[in-house]
Short mmCIF file of N, CA and C in Angstrom, two decimals:
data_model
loop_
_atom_site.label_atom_id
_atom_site.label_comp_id
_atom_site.label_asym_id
_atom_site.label_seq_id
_atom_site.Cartn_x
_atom_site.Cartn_y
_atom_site.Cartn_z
N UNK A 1 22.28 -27.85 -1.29
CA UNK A 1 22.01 -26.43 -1.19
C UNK A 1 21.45 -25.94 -2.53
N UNK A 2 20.61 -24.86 -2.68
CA UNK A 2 19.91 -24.34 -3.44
C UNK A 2 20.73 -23.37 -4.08
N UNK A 3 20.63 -23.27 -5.60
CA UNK A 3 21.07 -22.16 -6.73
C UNK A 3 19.91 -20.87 -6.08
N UNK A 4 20.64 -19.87 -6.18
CA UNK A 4 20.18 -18.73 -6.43
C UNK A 4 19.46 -18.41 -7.66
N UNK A 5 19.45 -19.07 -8.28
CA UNK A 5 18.71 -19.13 -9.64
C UNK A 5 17.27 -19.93 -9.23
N UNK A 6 17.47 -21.17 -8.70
CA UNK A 6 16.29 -22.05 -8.52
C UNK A 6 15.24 -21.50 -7.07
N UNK A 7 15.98 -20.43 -6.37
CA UNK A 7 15.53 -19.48 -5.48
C UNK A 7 14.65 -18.53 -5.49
N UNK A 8 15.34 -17.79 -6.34
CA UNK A 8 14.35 -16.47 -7.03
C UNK A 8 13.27 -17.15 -8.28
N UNK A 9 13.67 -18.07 -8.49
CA UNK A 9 12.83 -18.73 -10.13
C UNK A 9 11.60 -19.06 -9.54
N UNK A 10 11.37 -19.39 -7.98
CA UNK A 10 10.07 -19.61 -7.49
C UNK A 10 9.41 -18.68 -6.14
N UNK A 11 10.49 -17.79 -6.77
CA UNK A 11 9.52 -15.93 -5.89
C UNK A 11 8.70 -15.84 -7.02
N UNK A 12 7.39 -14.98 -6.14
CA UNK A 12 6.41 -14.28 -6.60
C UNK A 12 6.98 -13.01 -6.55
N UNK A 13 7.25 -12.26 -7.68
CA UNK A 13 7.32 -10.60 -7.88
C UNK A 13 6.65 -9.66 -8.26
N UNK A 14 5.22 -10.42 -8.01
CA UNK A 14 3.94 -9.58 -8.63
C UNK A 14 3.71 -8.24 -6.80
N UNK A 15 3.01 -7.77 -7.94
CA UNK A 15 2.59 -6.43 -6.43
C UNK A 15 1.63 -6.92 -5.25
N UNK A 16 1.69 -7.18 -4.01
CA UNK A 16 0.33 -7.62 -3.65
C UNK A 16 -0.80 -6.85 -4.06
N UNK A 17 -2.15 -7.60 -3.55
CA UNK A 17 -3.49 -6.57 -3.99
C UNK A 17 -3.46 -5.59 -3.31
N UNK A 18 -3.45 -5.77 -2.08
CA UNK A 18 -3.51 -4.23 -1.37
C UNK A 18 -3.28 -3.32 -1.71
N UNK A 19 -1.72 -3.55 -2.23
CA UNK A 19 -1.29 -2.37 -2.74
C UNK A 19 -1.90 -1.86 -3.79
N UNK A 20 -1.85 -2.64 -4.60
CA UNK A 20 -2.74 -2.50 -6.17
C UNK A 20 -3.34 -1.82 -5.66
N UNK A 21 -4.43 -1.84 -5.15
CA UNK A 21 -5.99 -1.52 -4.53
C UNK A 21 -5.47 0.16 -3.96
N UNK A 22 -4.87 0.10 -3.02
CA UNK A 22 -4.41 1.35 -1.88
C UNK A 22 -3.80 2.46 -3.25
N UNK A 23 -2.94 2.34 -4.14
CA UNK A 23 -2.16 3.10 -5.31
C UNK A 23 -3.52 3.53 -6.19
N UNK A 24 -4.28 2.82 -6.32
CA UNK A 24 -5.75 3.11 -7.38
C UNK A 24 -6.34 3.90 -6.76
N UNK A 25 -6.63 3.90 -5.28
CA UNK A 25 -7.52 4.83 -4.34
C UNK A 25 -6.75 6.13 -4.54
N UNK A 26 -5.72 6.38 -4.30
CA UNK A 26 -5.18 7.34 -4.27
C UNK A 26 -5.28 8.30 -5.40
N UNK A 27 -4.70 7.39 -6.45
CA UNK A 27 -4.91 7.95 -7.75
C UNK A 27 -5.68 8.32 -8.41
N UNK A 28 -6.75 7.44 -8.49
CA UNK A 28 -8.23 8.14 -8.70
C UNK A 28 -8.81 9.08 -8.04
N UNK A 29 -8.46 9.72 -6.74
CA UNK A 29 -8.84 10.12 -5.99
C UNK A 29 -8.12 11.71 -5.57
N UNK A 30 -7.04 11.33 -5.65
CA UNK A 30 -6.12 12.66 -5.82
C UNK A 30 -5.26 12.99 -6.73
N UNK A 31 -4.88 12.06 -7.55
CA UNK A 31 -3.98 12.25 -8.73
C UNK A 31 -2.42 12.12 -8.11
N UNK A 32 -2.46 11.67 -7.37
CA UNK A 32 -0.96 11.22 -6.85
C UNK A 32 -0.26 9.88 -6.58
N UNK A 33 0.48 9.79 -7.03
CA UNK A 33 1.71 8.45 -6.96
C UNK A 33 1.89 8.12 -5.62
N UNK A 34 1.75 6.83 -4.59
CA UNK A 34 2.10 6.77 -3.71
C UNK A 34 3.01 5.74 -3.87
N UNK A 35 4.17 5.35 -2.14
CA UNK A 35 4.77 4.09 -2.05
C UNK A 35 3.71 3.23 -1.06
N UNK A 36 3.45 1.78 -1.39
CA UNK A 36 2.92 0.74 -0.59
C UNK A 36 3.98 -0.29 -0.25
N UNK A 37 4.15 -0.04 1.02
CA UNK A 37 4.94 -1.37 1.58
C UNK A 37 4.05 -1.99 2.74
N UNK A 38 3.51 -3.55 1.85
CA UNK A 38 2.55 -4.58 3.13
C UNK A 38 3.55 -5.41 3.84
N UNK A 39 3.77 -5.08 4.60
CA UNK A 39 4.01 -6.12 6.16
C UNK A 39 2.94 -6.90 6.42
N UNK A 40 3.71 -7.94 7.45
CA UNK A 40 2.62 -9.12 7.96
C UNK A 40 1.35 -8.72 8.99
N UNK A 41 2.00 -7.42 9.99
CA UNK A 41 0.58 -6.74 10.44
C UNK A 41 0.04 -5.33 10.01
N UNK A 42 0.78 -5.04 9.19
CA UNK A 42 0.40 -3.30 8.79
C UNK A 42 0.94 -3.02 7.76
N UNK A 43 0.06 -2.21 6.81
CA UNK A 43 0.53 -1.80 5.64
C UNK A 43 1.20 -0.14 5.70
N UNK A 44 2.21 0.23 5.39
CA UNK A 44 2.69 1.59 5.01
C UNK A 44 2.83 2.19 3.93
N UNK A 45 2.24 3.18 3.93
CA UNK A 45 1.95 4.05 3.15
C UNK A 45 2.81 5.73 2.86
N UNK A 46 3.75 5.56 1.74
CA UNK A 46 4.38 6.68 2.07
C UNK A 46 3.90 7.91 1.05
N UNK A 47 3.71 9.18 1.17
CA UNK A 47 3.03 10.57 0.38
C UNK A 47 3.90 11.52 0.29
N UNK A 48 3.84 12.21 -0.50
CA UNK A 48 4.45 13.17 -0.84
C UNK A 48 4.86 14.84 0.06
N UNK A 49 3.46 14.45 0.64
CA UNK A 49 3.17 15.79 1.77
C UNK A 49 1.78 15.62 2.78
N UNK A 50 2.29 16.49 3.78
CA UNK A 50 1.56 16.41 5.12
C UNK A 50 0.21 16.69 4.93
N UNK A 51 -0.22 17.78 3.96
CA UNK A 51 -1.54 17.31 3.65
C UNK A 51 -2.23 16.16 2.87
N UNK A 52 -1.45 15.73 1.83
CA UNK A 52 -2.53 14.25 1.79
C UNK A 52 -2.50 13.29 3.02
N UNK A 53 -0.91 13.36 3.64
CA UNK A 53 -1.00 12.50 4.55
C UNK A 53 -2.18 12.39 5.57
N UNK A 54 -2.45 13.76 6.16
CA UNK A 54 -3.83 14.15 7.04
C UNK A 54 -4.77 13.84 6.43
N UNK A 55 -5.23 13.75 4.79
CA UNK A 55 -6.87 13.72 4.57
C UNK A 55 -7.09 12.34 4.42
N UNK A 56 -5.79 11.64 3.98
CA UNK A 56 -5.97 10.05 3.93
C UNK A 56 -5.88 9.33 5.64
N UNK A 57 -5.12 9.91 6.55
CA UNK A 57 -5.52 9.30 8.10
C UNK A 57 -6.98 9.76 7.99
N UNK A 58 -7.71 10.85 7.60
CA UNK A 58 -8.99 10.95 8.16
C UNK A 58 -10.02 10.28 7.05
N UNK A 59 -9.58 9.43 6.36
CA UNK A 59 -10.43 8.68 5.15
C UNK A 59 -9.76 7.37 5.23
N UNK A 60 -9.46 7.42 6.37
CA UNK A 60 -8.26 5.64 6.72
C UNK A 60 -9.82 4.39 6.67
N UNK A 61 -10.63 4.78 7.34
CA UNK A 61 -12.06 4.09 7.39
C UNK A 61 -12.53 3.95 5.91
N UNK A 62 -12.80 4.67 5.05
CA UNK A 62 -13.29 4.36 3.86
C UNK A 62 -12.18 4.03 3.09
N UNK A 63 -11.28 3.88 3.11
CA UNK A 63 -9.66 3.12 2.26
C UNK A 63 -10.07 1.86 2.42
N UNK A 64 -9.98 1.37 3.81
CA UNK A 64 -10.30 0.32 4.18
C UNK A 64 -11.41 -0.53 3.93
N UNK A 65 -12.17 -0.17 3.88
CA UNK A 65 -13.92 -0.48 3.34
C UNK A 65 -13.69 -0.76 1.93
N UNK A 66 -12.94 0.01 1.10
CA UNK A 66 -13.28 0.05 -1.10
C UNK A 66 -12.11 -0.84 -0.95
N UNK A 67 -11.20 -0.78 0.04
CA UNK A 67 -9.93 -1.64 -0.39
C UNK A 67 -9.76 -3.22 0.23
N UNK A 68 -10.81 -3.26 0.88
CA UNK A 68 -11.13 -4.51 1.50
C UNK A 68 -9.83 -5.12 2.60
N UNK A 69 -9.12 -3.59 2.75
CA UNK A 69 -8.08 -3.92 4.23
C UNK A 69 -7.96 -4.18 5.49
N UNK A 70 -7.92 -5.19 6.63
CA UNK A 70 -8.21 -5.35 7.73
C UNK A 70 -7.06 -5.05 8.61
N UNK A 71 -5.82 -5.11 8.14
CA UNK A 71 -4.63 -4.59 8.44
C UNK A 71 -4.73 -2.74 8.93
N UNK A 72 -3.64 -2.46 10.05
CA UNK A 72 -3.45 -1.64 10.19
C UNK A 72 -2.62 -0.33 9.11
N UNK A 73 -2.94 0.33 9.01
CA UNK A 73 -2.86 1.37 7.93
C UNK A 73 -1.59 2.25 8.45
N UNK A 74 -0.15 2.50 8.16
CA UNK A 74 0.66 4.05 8.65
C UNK A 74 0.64 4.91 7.51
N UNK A 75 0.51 6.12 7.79
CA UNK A 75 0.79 7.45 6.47
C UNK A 75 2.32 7.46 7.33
N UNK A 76 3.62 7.74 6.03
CA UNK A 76 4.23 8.65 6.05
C UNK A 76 4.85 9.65 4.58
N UNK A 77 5.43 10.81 5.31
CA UNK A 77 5.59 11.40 4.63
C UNK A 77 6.96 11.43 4.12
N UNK A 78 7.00 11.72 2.57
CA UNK A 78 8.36 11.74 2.05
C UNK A 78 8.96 12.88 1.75
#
């Protein structure tokens, strides 16, 4: 059986790109902090409020395009 030490010692704890990528769009873009959590078929996306949430579902197409995402996209709000 495996140490918990020799377990985590060969996790990756870096950010995926997506996210990288999806947090930069935002930021550059609106000046706001988001959360990115990538799943195996869809990435989630959590905002601060119901209006970014709305202008980013209606800019979900060009996220996808600069962010090179093929995955399904959720806004929620926090």
């Amino acid at each position: 059986m495996d140490s918990l030490f020799s377990i985590l010692g060969q996790k990756n704890f870096d950010e995926p790109p997506e996210a990288v990528s999806i947090k930069k769009f935002v930021w550059d873009e609106y000046k706001t902090a988001v959360t990115v959590l990538v799943r195996d078929k869809d990435i989630s996306v959590q905002v601060p409020g119901a209006a970014l949430a709305n202008t980013l579902r209606l800019r979900a197409p060009e996220l996808k395009r600069r962010c090179q995402i093929d995955k399904k996209i959720n806004f929620r709000i926090t």
